[in-house]
Amino acid sequence: MDSIMSNQTWELVDLPPGSKPIGCKWVFRRKYHTDGMIQTFKARLVAKGFKQKEGIDYFDTYAPVARTTSIRILFALASIHNIFVHQMDVKTEFLNGDLNEEVYMEQPEGFVLLGNENKVCKLVKSLYGLKQAPKQWHKKI
């Protein structure tokens, strides 16, 4: 939740007339050490993007995907030409994509602000589960 709040993923607003908010849910996961012992517990907030309607909540869902053979060719070329290859991992990558559409989401369970129970989250950044999240991340990077 810290990364969601620090990225200013949403703002609380009153639901405009004629709009329906999409729901959200928490997805919990355990990460294990190589010996099988539990390392950490992870939680991710996921928007219920399957309720989005094309042309209203999103317009395009394109996101490029690299084939394994293409990556192998790039590594082979880098090896032949002595090029340094750098790998990076971005935590919470989808939270960095800016949304162009107006998407309203219900407040997440366990984080409903007192005095603002009737407000909804207007998403400013994309969340996991949204149809347009991969496209927005690719556009940002």
mmCIF file with all atom_site columns, C-alpha atoms in Angstrom:
data_model
loop_
_atom_site.group_PDB
_atom_site.id
_atom_site.type_symbol
_atom_site.label_atom_id
_atom_site.label_alt_id
_atom_site.label_comp_id
_atom_site.label_asym_id
_atom_site.label_entity_id
_atom_site.label_seq_id
_atom_site.pdbx_PDB_ins_code
_atom_site.Cartn_x
_atom_site.Cartn_y
_atom_site.Cartn_z
_atom_site.occupancy
_atom_site.B_iso_or_equiv
_atom_site.pdbx_formal_charge
_atom_site.auth_seq_id
_atom_site.auth_comp_id
_atom_site.auth_asym_id
_atom_site.auth_atom_id
_atom_site.pdbx_PDB_model_num
ATOM 1   C CA . MET A 1 1   ? 0.000   0.000   0.000   1.00 0.00 ? 1   MET A CA 1
ATOM 2   C CA . ASP A 1 2   ? 3.005   2.279   0.557   1.00 0.00 ? 2   ASP A CA 1
ATOM 3   C CA . SER A 1 3   ? 3.962   2.154   -3.126  1.00 0.00 ? 3   SER A CA 1
ATOM 4   C CA . ILE A 1 4   ? 0.372   2.828   -4.189  1.00 0.00 ? 4   ILE A CA 1
ATOM 5   C CA . MET A 1 5   ? 0.141   5.879   -1.947  1.00 0.00 ? 5   MET A CA 1
ATOM 6   C CA . SER A 1 6   ? 3.632   7.198   -2.772  1.00 0.00 ? 6   SER A CA 1
ATOM 7   C CA . ASN A 1 7   ? 2.857   6.996   -6.532  1.00 0.00 ? 7   ASN A CA 1
ATOM 8   C CA . GLN A 1 8   ? -0.409  8.902   -5.960  1.00 0.00 ? 8   GLN A CA 1
ATOM 9   C CA . THR A 1 9   ? -2.284  6.214   -7.867  1.00 0.00 ? 9   THR A CA 1
ATOM 10  C CA . TRP A 1 10  ? -5.738  7.654   -7.161  1.00 0.00 ? 10  TRP A CA 1
ATOM 11  C CA . GLU A 1 11  ? -7.649  10.530  -5.668  1.00 0.00 ? 11  GLU A CA 1
ATOM 12  C CA . LEU A 1 12  ? -10.872 10.223  -3.681  1.00 0.00 ? 12  LEU A CA 1
ATOM 13  C CA . VAL A 1 13  ? -13.832 11.871  -5.413  1.00 0.00 ? 13  VAL A CA 1
ATOM 14  C CA . ASP A 1 14  ? -17.612 11.664  -5.465  1.00 0.00 ? 14  ASP A CA 1
ATOM 15  C CA . LEU A 1 15  ? -18.885 9.302   -8.152  1.00 0.00 ? 15  LEU A CA 1
ATOM 16  C CA . PRO A 1 16  ? -20.173 11.312  -11.138 1.00 0.00 ? 16  PRO A CA 1
ATOM 17  C CA . PRO A 1 17  ? -23.756 10.574  -12.204 1.00 0.00 ? 17  PRO A CA 1
ATOM 18  C CA . GLY A 1 18  ? -23.970 7.835   -14.827 1.00 0.00 ? 18  GLY A CA 1
ATOM 19  C CA . SER A 1 19  ? -20.625 6.261   -13.872 1.00 0.00 ? 19  SER A CA 1
ATOM 20  C CA . LYS A 1 20  ? -20.139 2.856   -12.314 1.00 0.00 ? 20  LYS A CA 1
ATOM 21  C CA . PRO A 1 21  ? -17.015 2.061   -10.295 1.00 0.00 ? 21  PRO A CA 1
ATOM 22  C CA . ILE A 1 22  ? -15.115 -1.152  -10.886 1.00 0.00 ? 22  ILE A CA 1
ATOM 23  C CA . GLY A 1 23  ? -14.227 -3.280  -7.899  1.00 0.00 ? 23  GLY A CA 1
ATOM 24  C CA . CYS A 1 24  ? -10.863 -4.351  -6.599  1.00 0.00 ? 24  CYS A CA 1
ATOM 25  C CA . LYS A 1 25  ? -9.480  -7.222  -4.580  1.00 0.00 ? 25  LYS A CA 1
ATOM 26  C CA . TRP A 1 26  ? -6.366  -8.180  -2.700  1.00 0.00 ? 26  TRP A CA 1
ATOM 27  C CA . VAL A 1 27  ? -4.248  -11.038 -4.056  1.00 0.00 ? 27  VAL A CA 1
ATOM 28  C CA . PHE A 1 28  ? -2.027  -12.683 -1.448  1.00 0.00 ? 28  PHE A CA 1
ATOM 29  C CA . ARG A 1 29  ? 1.044   -14.766 -2.194  1.00 0.00 ? 29  ARG A CA 1
ATOM 30  C CA . ARG A 1 30  ? 3.827   -16.477 -0.258  1.00 0.00 ? 30  ARG A CA 1
ATOM 31  C CA . LYS A 1 31  ? 7.453   -16.283 -1.384  1.00 0.00 ? 31  LYS A CA 1
ATOM 32  C CA . TYR A 1 32  ? 9.662   -19.220 -0.436  1.00 0.00 ? 32  TYR A CA 1
ATOM 33  C CA . HIS A 1 33  ? 13.394  -19.735 0.196   1.00 0.00 ? 33  HIS A CA 1
ATOM 34  C CA . THR A 1 34  ? 15.108  -22.455 -1.829  1.00 0.00 ? 34  THR A CA 1
ATOM 35  C CA . ASP A 1 35  ? 14.825  -24.823 1.152   1.00 0.00 ? 35  ASP A CA 1
ATOM 36  C CA . GLY A 1 36  ? 11.012  -24.469 1.158   1.00 0.00 ? 36  GLY A CA 1
ATOM 37  C CA . MET A 1 37  ? 10.698  -22.178 4.185   1.00 0.00 ? 37  MET A CA 1
ATOM 38  C CA . ILE A 1 38  ? 8.449   -19.128 3.838   1.00 0.00 ? 38  ILE A CA 1
ATOM 39  C CA . GLN A 1 39  ? 10.514  -16.029 3.060   1.00 0.00 ? 39  GLN A CA 1
ATOM 40  C CA . THR A 1 40  ? 7.851   -13.296 2.896   1.00 0.00 ? 40  THR A CA 1
ATOM 41  C CA . PHE A 1 41  ? 4.162   -12.709 2.421   1.00 0.00 ? 41  PHE A CA 1
ATOM 42  C CA . LYS A 1 42  ? 3.196   -10.505 -0.508  1.00 0.00 ? 42  LYS A CA 1
ATOM 43  C CA . ALA A 1 43  ? -0.028  -8.628  -1.192  1.00 0.00 ? 43  ALA A CA 1
ATOM 44  C CA . ARG A 1 44  ? -1.087  -6.917  -4.396  1.00 0.00 ? 44  ARG A CA 1
ATOM 45  C CA . LEU A 1 45  ? -4.134  -4.757  -5.040  1.00 0.00 ? 45  LEU A CA 1
ATOM 46  C CA . VAL A 1 46  ? -5.756  -5.780  -8.323  1.00 0.00 ? 46  VAL A CA 1
ATOM 47  C CA . ALA A 1 47  ? -8.530  -3.907  -10.112 1.00 0.00 ? 47  ALA A CA 1
ATOM 48  C CA . LYS A 1 48  ? -11.376 -6.001  -11.483 1.00 0.00 ? 48  LYS A CA 1
ATOM 49  C CA . GLY A 1 49  ? -10.675 -4.954  -15.073 1.00 0.00 ? 49  GLY A CA 1
ATOM 50  C CA . PHE A 1 50  ? -12.901 -7.657  -16.511 1.00 0.00 ? 50  PHE A CA 1
ATOM 51  C CA . LYS A 1 51  ? -15.834 -5.327  -15.759 1.00 0.00 ? 51  LYS A CA 1
ATOM 52  C CA . GLN A 1 52  ? -14.418 -2.585  -17.992 1.00 0.00 ? 52  GLN A CA 1
ATOM 53  C CA . LYS A 1 53  ? -16.221 -1.855  -21.246 1.00 0.00 ? 53  LYS A CA 1
ATOM 54  C CA . GLU A 1 54  ? -14.246 -1.218  -24.437 1.00 0.00 ? 54  GLU A CA 1
ATOM 55  C CA . GLY A 1 55  ? -14.809 2.279   -25.804 1.00 0.00 ? 55  GLY A CA 1
ATOM 56  C CA . ILE A 1 56  ? -15.952 3.580   -22.412 1.00 0.00 ? 56  ILE A CA 1
ATOM 57  C CA . ASP A 1 57  ? -13.343 2.595   -19.824 1.00 0.00 ? 57  ASP A CA 1
ATOM 58  C CA . TYR A 1 58  ? -10.501 1.899   -22.267 1.00 0.00 ? 58  TYR A CA 1
ATOM 59  C CA . PHE A 1 59  ? -9.779  2.273   -25.955 1.00 0.00 ? 59  PHE A CA 1
ATOM 60  C CA . ASP A 1 60  ? -6.626  0.307   -26.660 1.00 0.00 ? 60  ASP A CA 1
ATOM 61  C CA . THR A 1 61  ? -4.874  -2.619  -24.965 1.00 0.00 ? 61  THR A CA 1
ATOM 62  C CA . TYR A 1 62  ? -1.749  -3.114  -27.084 1.00 0.00 ? 62  TYR A CA 1
ATOM 63  C CA . ALA A 1 63  ? 1.446   -4.095  -25.271 1.00 0.00 ? 63  ALA A CA 1
ATOM 64  C CA . PRO A 1 64  ? 4.547   -5.449  -27.049 1.00 0.00 ? 64  PRO A CA 1
ATOM 65  C CA . VAL A 1 65  ? 5.928   -8.851  -26.109 1.00 0.00 ? 65  VAL A CA 1
ATOM 66  C CA . ALA A 1 66  ? 9.418   -10.111 -26.958 1.00 0.00 ? 66  ALA A CA 1
ATOM 67  C CA . ARG A 1 67  ? 9.883   -13.658 -28.188 1.00 0.00 ? 67  ARG A CA 1
ATOM 68  C CA . THR A 1 68  ? 12.486  -15.825 -26.475 1.00 0.00 ? 68  THR A CA 1
ATOM 69  C CA . THR A 1 69  ? 14.331  -16.350 -29.773 1.00 0.00 ? 69  THR A CA 1
ATOM 70  C CA . SER A 1 70  ? 14.643  -12.571 -30.243 1.00 0.00 ? 70  SER A CA 1
ATOM 71  C CA . ILE A 1 71  ? 16.176  -12.167 -26.795 1.00 0.00 ? 71  ILE A CA 1
ATOM 72  C CA . ARG A 1 72  ? 18.622  -15.028 -27.458 1.00 0.00 ? 72  ARG A CA 1
ATOM 73  C CA . ILE A 1 73  ? 19.718  -13.378 -30.707 1.00 0.00 ? 73  ILE A CA 1
ATOM 74  C CA . LEU A 1 74  ? 20.343  -10.094 -28.874 1.00 0.00 ? 74  LEU A CA 1
ATOM 75  C CA . PHE A 1 75  ? 22.431  -11.903 -26.224 1.00 0.00 ? 75  PHE A CA 1
ATOM 76  C CA . ALA A 1 76  ? 24.421  -13.682 -28.962 1.00 0.00 ? 76  ALA A CA 1
ATOM 77  C CA . LEU A 1 77  ? 25.112  -10.379 -30.742 1.00 0.00 ? 77  LEU A CA 1
ATOM 78  C CA . ALA A 1 78  ? 26.134  -8.762  -27.460 1.00 0.00 ? 78  ALA A CA 1
ATOM 79  C CA . SER A 1 79  ? 28.519  -11.647 -26.789 1.00 0.00 ? 79  SER A CA 1
ATOM 80  C CA . ILE A 1 80  ? 30.065  -11.507 -30.274 1.00 0.00 ? 80  ILE A CA 1
ATOM 81  C CA . HIS A 1 81  ? 30.606  -7.730  -30.121 1.00 0.00 ? 81  HIS A CA 1
ATOM 82  C CA . ASN A 1 82  ? 31.653  -7.635  -26.423 1.00 0.00 ? 82  ASN A CA 1
ATOM 83  C CA . ILE A 1 83  ? 28.728  -5.404  -25.483 1.00 0.00 ? 83  ILE A CA 1
ATOM 84  C CA . PHE A 1 84  ? 27.818  -5.069  -21.821 1.00 0.00 ? 84  PHE A CA 1
ATOM 85  C CA . VAL A 1 85  ? 24.254  -6.240  -21.130 1.00 0.00 ? 85  VAL A CA 1
ATOM 86  C CA . HIS A 1 86  ? 22.380  -4.627  -18.264 1.00 0.00 ? 86  HIS A CA 1
ATOM 87  C CA . GLN A 1 87  ? 19.278  -6.090  -16.663 1.00 0.00 ? 87  GLN A CA 1
ATOM 88  C CA . MET A 1 88  ? 16.773  -4.086  -14.680 1.00 0.00 ? 88  MET A CA 1
ATOM 89  C CA . ASP A 1 89  ? 13.738  -4.915  -12.630 1.00 0.00 ? 89  ASP A CA 1
ATOM 90  C CA . VAL A 1 90  ? 11.051  -2.344  -11.950 1.00 0.00 ? 90  VAL A CA 1
ATOM 91  C CA . LYS A 1 91  ? 8.980   -2.830  -8.846  1.00 0.00 ? 91  LYS A CA 1
ATOM 92  C CA . THR A 1 92  ? 5.338   -1.854  -9.201  1.00 0.00 ? 92  THR A CA 1
ATOM 93  C CA . GLU A 1 93  ? 5.775   -1.150  -12.917 1.00 0.00 ? 93  GLU A CA 1
ATOM 94  C CA . PHE A 1 94  ? 2.081   -0.832  -13.704 1.00 0.00 ? 94  PHE A CA 1
ATOM 95  C CA . LEU A 1 95  ? 1.669   1.838   -11.016 1.00 0.00 ? 95  LEU A CA 1
ATOM 96  C CA . ASN A 1 96  ? 3.844   4.147   -13.130 1.00 0.00 ? 96  ASN A CA 1
ATOM 97  C CA . GLY A 1 97  ? 1.615   4.231   -16.212 1.00 0.00 ? 97  GLY A CA 1
ATOM 98  C CA . ASP A 1 98  ? -0.536  7.373   -16.469 1.00 0.00 ? 98  ASP A CA 1
ATOM 99  C CA . LEU A 1 99  ? -4.207  6.861   -17.351 1.00 0.00 ? 99  LEU A CA 1
ATOM 100 C CA . ASN A 1 100 ? -5.864  8.923   -20.082 1.00 0.00 ? 100 ASN A CA 1
ATOM 101 C CA . GLU A 1 101 ? -9.383  7.591   -19.428 1.00 0.00 ? 101 GLU A CA 1
ATOM 102 C CA . GLU A 1 102 ? -11.541 8.289   -16.403 1.00 0.00 ? 102 GLU A CA 1
ATOM 103 C CA . VAL A 1 103 ? -11.708 5.070   -14.400 1.00 0.00 ? 103 VAL A CA 1
ATOM 104 C CA . TYR A 1 104 ? -13.421 4.938   -11.012 1.00 0.00 ? 104 TYR A CA 1
ATOM 105 C CA . MET A 1 105 ? -12.746 2.155   -8.517  1.00 0.00 ? 105 MET A CA 1
ATOM 106 C CA . GLU A 1 106 ? -14.268 1.285   -5.184  1.00 0.00 ? 106 GLU A CA 1
ATOM 107 C CA . GLN A 1 107 ? -12.054 1.918   -2.164  1.00 0.00 ? 107 GLN A CA 1
ATOM 108 C CA . PRO A 1 108 ? -9.944  -1.151  -1.276  1.00 0.00 ? 108 PRO A CA 1
ATOM 109 C CA . GLU A 1 109 ? -11.086 -3.352  1.576   1.00 0.00 ? 109 GLU A CA 1
ATOM 110 C CA . GLY A 1 110 ? -9.330  -2.429  4.789   1.00 0.00 ? 110 GLY A CA 1
ATOM 111 C CA . PHE A 1 111 ? -8.346  1.040   3.539   1.00 0.00 ? 111 PHE A CA 1
ATOM 112 C CA . VAL A 1 112 ? -11.670 2.884   3.450   1.00 0.00 ? 112 VAL A CA 1
ATOM 113 C CA . LEU A 1 113 ? -11.072 6.365   4.865   1.00 0.00 ? 113 LEU A CA 1
ATOM 114 C CA . LEU A 1 114 ? -13.330 7.380   7.738   1.00 0.00 ? 114 LEU A CA 1
ATOM 115 C CA . GLY A 1 115 ? -15.674 10.175  6.733   1.00 0.00 ? 115 GLY A CA 1
ATOM 116 C CA . ASN A 1 116 ? -15.177 9.327   3.037   1.00 0.00 ? 116 ASN A CA 1
ATOM 117 C CA . GLU A 1 117 ? -16.992 5.982   2.922   1.00 0.00 ? 117 GLU A CA 1
ATOM 118 C CA . ASN A 1 118 ? -19.214 7.076   0.016   1.00 0.00 ? 118 ASN A CA 1
ATOM 119 C CA . LYS A 1 119 ? -16.352 8.328   -2.164  1.00 0.00 ? 119 LYS A CA 1
ATOM 120 C CA . VAL A 1 120 ? -14.634 6.339   -4.894  1.00 0.00 ? 120 VAL A CA 1
ATOM 121 C CA . CYS A 1 121 ? -11.063 6.270   -6.159  1.00 0.00 ? 121 CYS A CA 1
ATOM 122 C CA . LYS A 1 122 ? -10.525 8.100   -9.445  1.00 0.00 ? 122 LYS A CA 1
ATOM 123 C CA . LEU A 1 123 ? -7.499  6.320   -10.882 1.00 0.00 ? 123 LEU A CA 1
ATOM 124 C CA . VAL A 1 124 ? -4.711  8.622   -12.021 1.00 0.00 ? 124 VAL A CA 1
ATOM 125 C CA . LYS A 1 125 ? -2.210  5.798   -12.581 1.00 0.00 ? 125 LYS A CA 1
ATOM 126 C CA . SER A 1 126 ? -2.885  2.300   -13.824 1.00 0.00 ? 126 SER A CA 1
ATOM 127 C CA . LEU A 1 127 ? -3.286  -0.685  -11.520 1.00 0.00 ? 127 LEU A CA 1
ATOM 128 C CA . TYR A 1 128 ? -2.777  -4.385  -12.066 1.00 0.00 ? 128 TYR A CA 1
ATOM 129 C CA . GLY A 1 129 ? -5.885  -5.885  -13.634 1.00 0.00 ? 129 GLY A CA 1
ATOM 130 C CA . LEU A 1 130 ? -6.877  -2.918  -15.796 1.00 0.00 ? 130 LEU A CA 1
ATOM 131 C CA . LYS A 1 131 ? -7.181  -3.717  -19.497 1.00 0.00 ? 131 LYS A CA 1
ATOM 132 C CA . GLN A 1 132 ? -5.026  -0.749  -20.496 1.00 0.00 ? 132 GLN A CA 1
ATOM 133 C CA . ALA A 1 133 ? -2.306  -1.179  -17.812 1.00 0.00 ? 133 ALA A CA 1
ATOM 134 C CA . PRO A 1 134 ? 0.342   -2.900  -20.019 1.00 0.00 ? 134 PRO A CA 1
ATOM 135 C CA . LYS A 1 135 ? -0.103  -0.327  -22.789 1.00 0.00 ? 135 LYS A CA 1
ATOM 136 C CA . GLN A 1 136 ? 0.200   2.597   -20.370 1.00 0.00 ? 136 GLN A CA 1
ATOM 137 C CA . TRP A 1 137 ? 3.386   1.131   -18.833 1.00 0.00 ? 137 TRP A CA 1
ATOM 138 C CA . HIS A 1 138 ? 4.942   0.639   -22.284 1.00 0.00 ? 138 HIS A CA 1
ATOM 139 C CA . LYS A 1 139 ? 4.002   4.191   -23.257 1.00 0.00 ? 139 LYS A CA 1
ATOM 140 C CA . LYS A 1 140 ? 5.646   5.534   -20.075 1.00 0.00 ? 140 LYS A CA 1
ATOM 141 C CA . ILE A 1 141 ? 8.892   3.583   -20.519 1.00 0.00 ? 141 ILE A CA 1
#
